[in-house]
mmCIF file of C-alpha atoms in Angstrom:
data_model
loop_
_atom_site.group_PDB
_atom_site.id
_atom_site.type_symbol
_atom_site.label_atom_id
_atom_site.label_comp_id
_atom_site.label_asym_id
_atom_site.label_seq_id
_atom_site.Cartn_x
_atom_site.Cartn_y
_atom_site.Cartn_z
ATOM 1 C CA MET A 1 3.432 -14.446 1.199
ATOM 2 C CA ASN A 2 6.618 -12.418 1.311
ATOM 3 C CA TYR A 3 5.693 -8.982 -0.014
ATOM 4 C CA LYS A 4 9.178 -7.579 -0.132
ATOM 5 C CA ASN A 5 10.332 -6.678 -3.621
ATOM 6 C CA SER A 6 7.432 -8.596 -5.168
ATOM 7 C CA ARG A 7 5.249 -7.294 -7.964
ATOM 8 C CA ILE A 8 1.591 -6.593 -7.418
ATOM 9 C CA ARG A 9 -0.417 -9.365 -9.038
ATOM 10 C CA PHE A 10 -3.784 -8.129 -10.267
ATOM 11 C CA VAL A 11 -6.883 -9.184 -12.109
ATOM 12 C CA ALA A 12 -9.371 -6.845 -13.774
ATOM 13 C CA ILE A 13 -13.110 -7.453 -14.147
ATOM 14 C CA ASP A 14 -15.325 -5.432 -16.488
ATOM 15 C CA ASP A 15 -17.996 -6.438 -19.008
ATOM 16 C CA ASN A 16 -16.902 -3.561 -21.269
ATOM 17 C CA PHE A 17 -14.042 -4.774 -23.459
ATOM 18 C CA ILE A 18 -12.669 -1.276 -24.119
ATOM 19 C CA ASP A 19 -12.481 -0.426 -20.398
ATOM 20 C CA LEU A 20 -10.920 -3.793 -19.621
ATOM 21 C CA THR A 21 -8.297 -3.277 -22.323
ATOM 22 C CA ALA A 22 -7.511 0.193 -20.972
ATOM 23 C CA VAL A 23 -6.580 -1.248 -17.574
ATOM 24 C CA ALA A 24 -4.367 -3.850 -19.232
ATOM 25 C CA GLU A 25 -2.608 -1.283 -21.422
ATOM 26 C CA TYR A 26 -2.105 1.410 -18.767
ATOM 27 C CA SER A 27 -0.754 -1.134 -16.272
ATOM 28 C CA LYS A 28 2.078 -2.002 -18.680
ATOM 29 C CA GLU A 29 3.633 1.405 -17.983
ATOM 30 C CA PHE A 30 4.302 0.413 -14.359
ATOM 31 C CA SER A 31 6.776 -2.324 -13.525
ATOM 32 C CA LEU A 32 5.127 -2.984 -10.169
ATOM 33 C CA PHE A 33 2.056 -4.581 -11.831
ATOM 34 C CA GLU A 34 1.726 -8.155 -13.040
ATOM 35 C CA ASN A 35 -1.413 -8.844 -15.053
ATOM 36 C CA CYS A 36 -2.802 -12.225 -13.969
ATOM 37 C CA GLY A 37 -6.103 -12.158 -15.803
ATOM 38 C CA LEU A 38 -8.844 -10.134 -17.467
ATOM 39 C CA PHE A 39 -12.465 -11.166 -16.971
ATOM 40 C CA SER A 40 -15.741 -9.927 -18.422
ATOM 41 C CA ASN A 41 -17.899 -12.002 -16.102
ATOM 42 C CA GLY A 42 -18.051 -11.673 -12.318
ATOM 43 C CA PHE A 43 -18.779 -15.349 -11.654
ATOM 44 C CA GLU A 44 -15.871 -16.448 -13.839
ATOM 45 C CA ALA A 45 -13.617 -13.956 -12.051
ATOM 46 C CA TYR A 46 -14.753 -15.212 -8.636
ATOM 47 C CA GLU A 47 -13.727 -18.775 -9.476
ATOM 48 C CA ALA A 48 -10.401 -17.642 -10.941
ATOM 49 C CA ILE A 49 -9.540 -15.437 -7.960
ATOM 50 C CA GLY A 50 -9.752 -18.522 -5.754
ATOM 51 C CA TYR A 51 -6.687 -20.071 -7.412
ATOM 52 C CA ILE A 52 -4.899 -16.972 -8.744
ATOM 53 C CA LYS A 53 -4.962 -15.300 -5.294
ATOM 54 C CA PRO A 54 -4.223 -11.787 -6.600
ATOM 55 C CA ASP A 55 -3.001 -8.909 -4.477
ATOM 56 C CA LEU A 56 -5.272 -6.429 -6.249
ATOM 57 C CA VAL A 57 -8.522 -6.364 -8.200
ATOM 58 C CA PHE A 58 -9.690 -3.638 -10.556
ATOM 59 C CA LEU A 59 -13.432 -4.046 -10.969
ATOM 60 C CA ASP A 60 -16.462 -2.419 -12.477
ATOM 61 C CA ILE A 61 -19.707 -2.255 -10.486
ATOM 62 C CA GLU A 62 -22.574 -2.687 -12.947
ATOM 63 C CA MET A 63 -22.035 -6.119 -14.494
ATOM 64 C CA PRO A 64 -24.446 -8.922 -15.432
ATOM 65 C CA GLY A 65 -24.862 -11.818 -13.027
ATOM 66 C CA ILE A 66 -23.003 -10.450 -10.017
ATOM 67 C CA ASN A 67 -22.069 -6.800 -9.637
ATOM 68 C CA GLY A 68 -18.758 -5.479 -8.372
ATOM 69 C CA ILE A 69 -20.018 -4.632 -4.886
ATOM 70 C CA GLU A 70 -21.342 -8.173 -4.364
ATOM 71 C CA LEU A 71 -18.175 -9.687 -5.811
ATOM 72 C CA LEU A 72 -15.896 -7.674 -3.561
ATOM 73 C CA ARG A 73 -17.899 -8.723 -0.502
ATOM 74 C CA LYS A 74 -17.222 -12.336 -1.455
ATOM 75 C CA ILE A 75 -13.471 -11.920 -1.971
ATOM 76 C CA ARG A 76 -12.687 -9.112 0.478
ATOM 77 C CA ALA A 77 -11.085 -11.347 3.096
ATOM 78 C CA SER A 78 -8.598 -12.824 0.627
ATOM 79 C CA VAL A 79 -7.690 -9.845 -1.599
ATOM 80 C CA PRO A 80 -5.595 -7.088 0.067
ATOM 81 C CA MET A 81 -6.431 -4.274 -2.395
ATOM 82 C CA ALA A 82 -9.394 -3.300 -4.534
ATOM 83 C CA VAL A 83 -10.037 -0.411 -6.930
ATOM 84 C CA PHE A 84 -13.429 0.326 -8.458
ATOM 85 C CA ILE A 85 -13.565 1.710 -12.002
ATOM 86 C CA THR A 86 -17.150 2.637 -12.769
ATOM 87 C CA SER A 87 -19.548 5.115 -14.355
ATOM 88 C CA PHE A 88 -21.765 5.320 -11.274
ATOM 89 C CA THR A 89 -21.115 7.823 -8.470
ATOM 90 C CA GLU A 90 -23.979 6.550 -6.330
ATOM 91 C CA PHE A 91 -22.006 3.437 -5.385
ATOM 92 C CA ALA A 92 -19.041 5.370 -3.984
ATOM 93 C CA LEU A 93 -20.226 5.051 -0.384
ATOM 94 C CA ASP A 94 -20.573 1.277 -0.735
ATOM 95 C CA GLY A 95 -17.086 1.188 -2.195
ATOM 96 C CA PHE A 96 -15.548 3.030 0.732
ATOM 97 C CA GLU A 97 -17.460 0.895 3.230
ATOM 98 C CA LEU A 98 -15.840 -2.121 1.624
ATOM 99 C CA SER A 99 -12.464 -0.382 2.092
ATOM 100 C CA ALA A 100 -11.718 0.022 -1.592
ATOM 101 C CA LEU A 101 -8.344 1.677 -2.033
ATOM 102 C CA ASP A 102 -9.636 3.966 -4.783
ATOM 103 C CA TYR A 103 -12.814 4.745 -6.709
ATOM 104 C CA ILE A 104 -12.320 5.887 -10.309
ATOM 105 C CA LEU A 105 -15.039 7.361 -12.479
ATOM 106 C CA LYS A 106 -14.977 6.375 -16.142
ATOM 107 C CA PRO A 107 -13.627 7.120 -18.626
ATOM 108 C CA LEU A 108 -10.310 5.890 -17.288
ATOM 109 C CA THR A 109 -7.394 8.024 -18.480
ATOM 110 C CA PRO A 110 -3.632 7.401 -18.297
ATOM 111 C CA GLU A 111 -3.291 10.350 -15.901
ATOM 112 C CA ARG A 112 -5.967 9.058 -13.541
ATOM 113 C CA PHE A 113 -4.539 5.539 -13.677
ATOM 114 C CA ALA A 114 -1.085 6.911 -12.833
ATOM 115 C CA LYS A 115 -2.512 8.650 -9.774
ATOM 116 C CA THR A 116 -4.091 5.402 -8.623
ATOM 117 C CA ALA A 117 -0.894 3.473 -9.337
ATOM 118 C CA SER A 118 1.009 5.870 -7.087
ATOM 119 C CA LYS A 119 -1.500 5.321 -4.295
ATOM 120 C CA ILE A 120 -1.305 1.554 -4.728
ATOM 121 C CA GLN A 121 2.496 1.665 -4.691
ATOM 122 C CA GLU A 122 2.546 3.723 -1.495
ATOM 123 C CA PHE A 123 0.078 1.435 0.228
ATOM 124 C CA TRP A 124 1.962 -1.667 -0.926
ATOM 125 C CA ASP A 125 5.354 -0.382 0.226
ATOM 126 C CA MET A 126 4.067 0.745 3.602
ATOM 127 C CA ARG A 127 2.071 -2.442 4.081
ATOM 128 C CA GLN A 128 5.273 -4.462 3.861
ATOM 129 C CA LYS A 129 6.649 -2.521 6.804
ATOM 130 C CA SER A 130 3.500 -2.345 8.875
ATOM 131 C CA ALA A 131 3.149 -5.900 10.155
ATOM 132 C CA ALA A 132 4.532 -4.895 13.556
ATOM 133 C CA TYR A 133 3.167 -1.362 13.651
ATOM 134 C CA GLU A 134 1.151 -0.495 16.727
ATOM 135 C CA VAL A 135 0.099 2.919 17.899
ATOM 136 C CA MET A 136 -0.589 4.424 21.306
ATOM 137 C CA ILE A 137 -2.048 7.873 21.847
ATOM 138 C CA SER A 138 -1.408 9.737 25.065
ATOM 139 C CA GLN A 139 -1.443 13.409 26.015
ATOM 140 C CA ASP A 140 0.256 15.383 23.229
ATOM 141 C CA GLN A 141 1.967 12.588 21.341
ATOM 142 C CA LEU A 142 1.603 9.353 19.429
ATOM 143 C CA THR A 143 3.890 6.415 20.052
ATOM 144 C CA ILE A 144 4.218 4.094 17.087
ATOM 145 C CA LYS A 145 5.845 0.731 17.616
ATOM 146 C CA GLU A 146 7.818 -0.194 14.509
ATOM 147 C CA GLY A 147 9.274 -3.652 15.079
ATOM 148 C CA TYR A 148 11.450 -3.324 18.164
ATOM 149 C CA ASN A 149 11.630 0.453 17.889
ATOM 150 C CA GLN A 150 9.282 2.998 19.390
ATOM 151 C CA ILE A 151 8.797 6.275 17.546
ATOM 152 C CA ARG A 152 7.278 9.232 19.356
ATOM 153 C CA ILE A 153 5.452 11.793 17.258
ATOM 154 C CA SER A 154 4.192 15.088 18.595
ATOM 155 C CA GLN A 155 0.560 15.746 17.740
ATOM 156 C CA ASN A 156 1.714 19.178 16.568
ATOM 157 C CA ASP A 157 3.708 17.503 13.785
ATOM 158 C CA ILE A 158 0.724 15.686 12.306
ATOM 159 C CA ILE A 159 -0.647 17.265 9.120
ATOM 160 C CA TYR A 160 -3.454 14.838 8.359
ATOM 161 C CA LEU A 161 -4.618 11.235 8.650
ATOM 162 C CA GLU A 162 -5.680 9.138 5.689
ATOM 163 C CA ALA A 163 -7.691 5.920 5.872
ATOM 164 C CA MET A 164 -6.193 3.275 3.608
ATOM 165 C CA GLN A 165 -8.473 0.258 3.771
ATOM 166 C CA ASP A 166 -7.938 -1.245 7.243
ATOM 167 C CA TYR A 167 -4.916 0.955 7.924
ATOM 168 C CA THR A 168 -4.383 4.631 8.711
ATOM 169 C CA LYS A 169 -1.568 6.698 7.259
ATOM 170 C CA VAL A 170 -0.216 9.352 9.617
ATOM 171 C CA VAL A 171 1.287 12.169 7.560
ATOM 172 C CA THR A 172 3.901 14.459 9.082
ATOM 173 C CA LYS A 173 6.383 16.902 7.557
ATOM 174 C CA LYS A 174 9.282 14.483 7.992
ATOM 175 C CA ARG A 175 7.748 11.168 6.924
ATOM 176 C CA ASN A 176 4.597 9.075 6.742
ATOM 177 C CA TYR A 177 3.641 6.156 8.970
ATOM 178 C CA LEU A 178 1.175 3.374 8.252
ATOM 179 C CA THR A 179 -0.537 1.933 11.305
ATOM 180 C CA LEU A 180 -2.757 -1.083 11.755
ATOM 181 C CA SER A 181 -5.422 1.007 13.477
ATOM 182 C CA PRO A 182 -8.490 2.319 11.591
ATOM 183 C CA ILE A 183 -9.020 6.056 11.357
ATOM 184 C CA SER A 184 -11.913 5.780 13.835
ATOM 185 C CA PHE A 185 -9.380 4.662 16.473
ATOM 186 C CA PHE A 186 -7.559 7.976 16.103
ATOM 187 C CA MET A 187 -10.679 10.112 16.055
ATOM 188 C CA GLU A 188 -11.941 8.546 19.267
ATOM 189 C CA ARG A 189 -8.689 9.412 21.054
ATOM 190 C CA LEU A 190 -7.282 12.576 19.513
ATOM 191 C CA PRO A 191 -8.559 15.890 20.955
ATOM 192 C CA ALA A 192 -11.642 17.101 19.051
ATOM 193 C CA ASP A 193 -10.500 20.721 19.304
ATOM 194 C CA ARG A 194 -7.333 19.893 17.358
ATOM 195 C CA PHE A 195 -8.364 17.246 14.817
ATOM 196 C CA MET A 196 -11.444 16.991 12.617
ATOM 197 C CA ARG A 197 -12.822 14.328 10.309
ATOM 198 C CA VAL A 198 -13.546 16.020 6.962
ATOM 199 C CA HIS A 199 -14.084 13.000 4.708
ATOM 200 C CA ARG A 200 -14.650 9.275 5.075
ATOM 201 C CA SER A 201 -10.966 8.841 4.260
ATOM 202 C CA TYR A 202 -9.405 11.955 5.822
ATOM 203 C CA ALA A 203 -9.012 13.816 9.097
ATOM 204 C CA VAL A 204 -6.971 17.003 9.385
ATOM 205 C CA ALA A 205 -5.017 18.773 12.095
ATOM 206 C CA LEU A 206 -6.826 22.102 12.445
ATOM 207 C CA HIS A 207 -3.643 24.079 13.099
ATOM 208 C CA GLN A 208 -2.203 22.831 9.785
ATOM 209 C CA ILE A 209 -5.012 24.274 7.651
ATOM 210 C CA ARG A 210 -3.838 27.054 5.348
ATOM 211 C CA GLU A 211 -6.973 27.554 3.278
ATOM 212 C CA LEU A 212 -10.639 26.540 3.366
ATOM 213 C CA ARG A 213 -12.711 25.925 0.252
ATOM 214 C CA GLN A 214 -16.169 24.481 -0.273
ATOM 215 C CA SER A 215 -15.020 21.063 -1.382
ATOM 216 C CA GLU A 216 -11.412 20.921 -0.182
ATOM 217 C CA ILE A 217 -8.980 22.006 2.499
ATOM 218 C CA ILE A 218 -5.358 22.995 1.916
ATOM 219 C CA CYS A 219 -3.109 21.521 4.599
ATOM 220 C CA SER A 220 0.560 22.335 4.150
ATOM 221 C CA ASP A 221 0.886 21.749 0.382
ATOM 222 C CA THR A 222 -1.754 19.020 0.183
ATOM 223 C CA ARG A 223 -5.339 19.302 -1.042
ATOM 224 C CA ILE A 224 -7.696 17.318 1.189
ATOM 225 C CA PRO A 225 -11.210 16.628 -0.139
ATOM 226 C CA VAL A 226 -14.198 17.550 2.024
ATOM 227 C CA GLY A 227 -17.024 15.026 1.977
ATOM 228 C CA ARG A 228 -20.558 16.325 1.539
ATOM 229 C CA THR A 229 -21.693 15.054 4.926
ATOM 230 C CA TYR A 230 -18.841 16.939 6.610
ATOM 231 C CA ARG A 231 -19.218 20.310 4.867
ATOM 232 C CA SER A 232 -21.517 21.894 7.474
ATOM 233 C CA GLN A 233 -19.036 21.037 10.211
ATOM 234 C CA VAL A 234 -16.055 22.258 8.165
ATOM 235 C CA ALA A 235 -17.876 25.546 7.522
ATOM 236 C CA LEU A 236 -17.656 26.274 11.256
ATOM 237 C CA ILE A 237 -13.835 26.249 11.219
ATOM 238 C CA ARG A 238 -12.274 29.659 11.861
ATOM 239 C CA LEU A 239 -8.699 30.186 10.747
#
C-alpha cells in the first residue's frame, strides 16, 4: 500500500452503541480518518477486518464472545495501528504489550479523541518516511540512515525517546525522527548514566530534566509520564 497522502482507514469495535457512535462522530472532525465500519461484535469485526484491511482499529476490551485483547492478538500482524477505548485500567499493561498506539479510558471526550488523533497523525506521517530508517549508536552520537542520507545526532541533543508500537521516536529540539528500532534497542546501547527508562513508552535524557514530580517529569517543555514500576528508580534522580 502506498501510504503517502492517503487517509487512515479505520474500523471501530464496541458492544456499547453510545461509545461506538462517539468514535464515529468525533472522527468526522478530522479529514485524515475514513470510517470503514462499526461493529458491536468481535467475531463479526474479525471477519470484516480480513477483507476491509484497515490501517487502524479502535476497540473496546470487555466484549461478549471475544474480548479486545484476544481480537488484537489475532489481527496484530495485519493492522498497523490500534487504540483501546475501555473502562478498565487493569488491561493497560496488556494493551502496551500488544503495542497499542494509545489507551483511552472511558468516557471518551472530544478533547481526548483529538489528542489521540494528533498522535495517530504523527505516527502515520512519520511511518511513511521511516521505511528506510536505520539507526546506529556509537560513542556520543546516533547515526540515522534516512534513505540515502545519513543524519548524525549528538546524544546531548536528545530530549526523550518515545516507543510508538514497533518504532521509536527520537525527540530533539530541532526535529523528531522515527526509527525502526524498538526502545529496548536504545536502552541497551545508550549510556545508563545519561538516559533512563521512566515508563513503558518513554525514556528521558537526564540532563534535559527540568522538574521532577511523583507521576511525571518535565523535559524541556514536555510532560513525560512516570510509570508506577519506574517511580522508585526515578526518585533517585538528583537534579
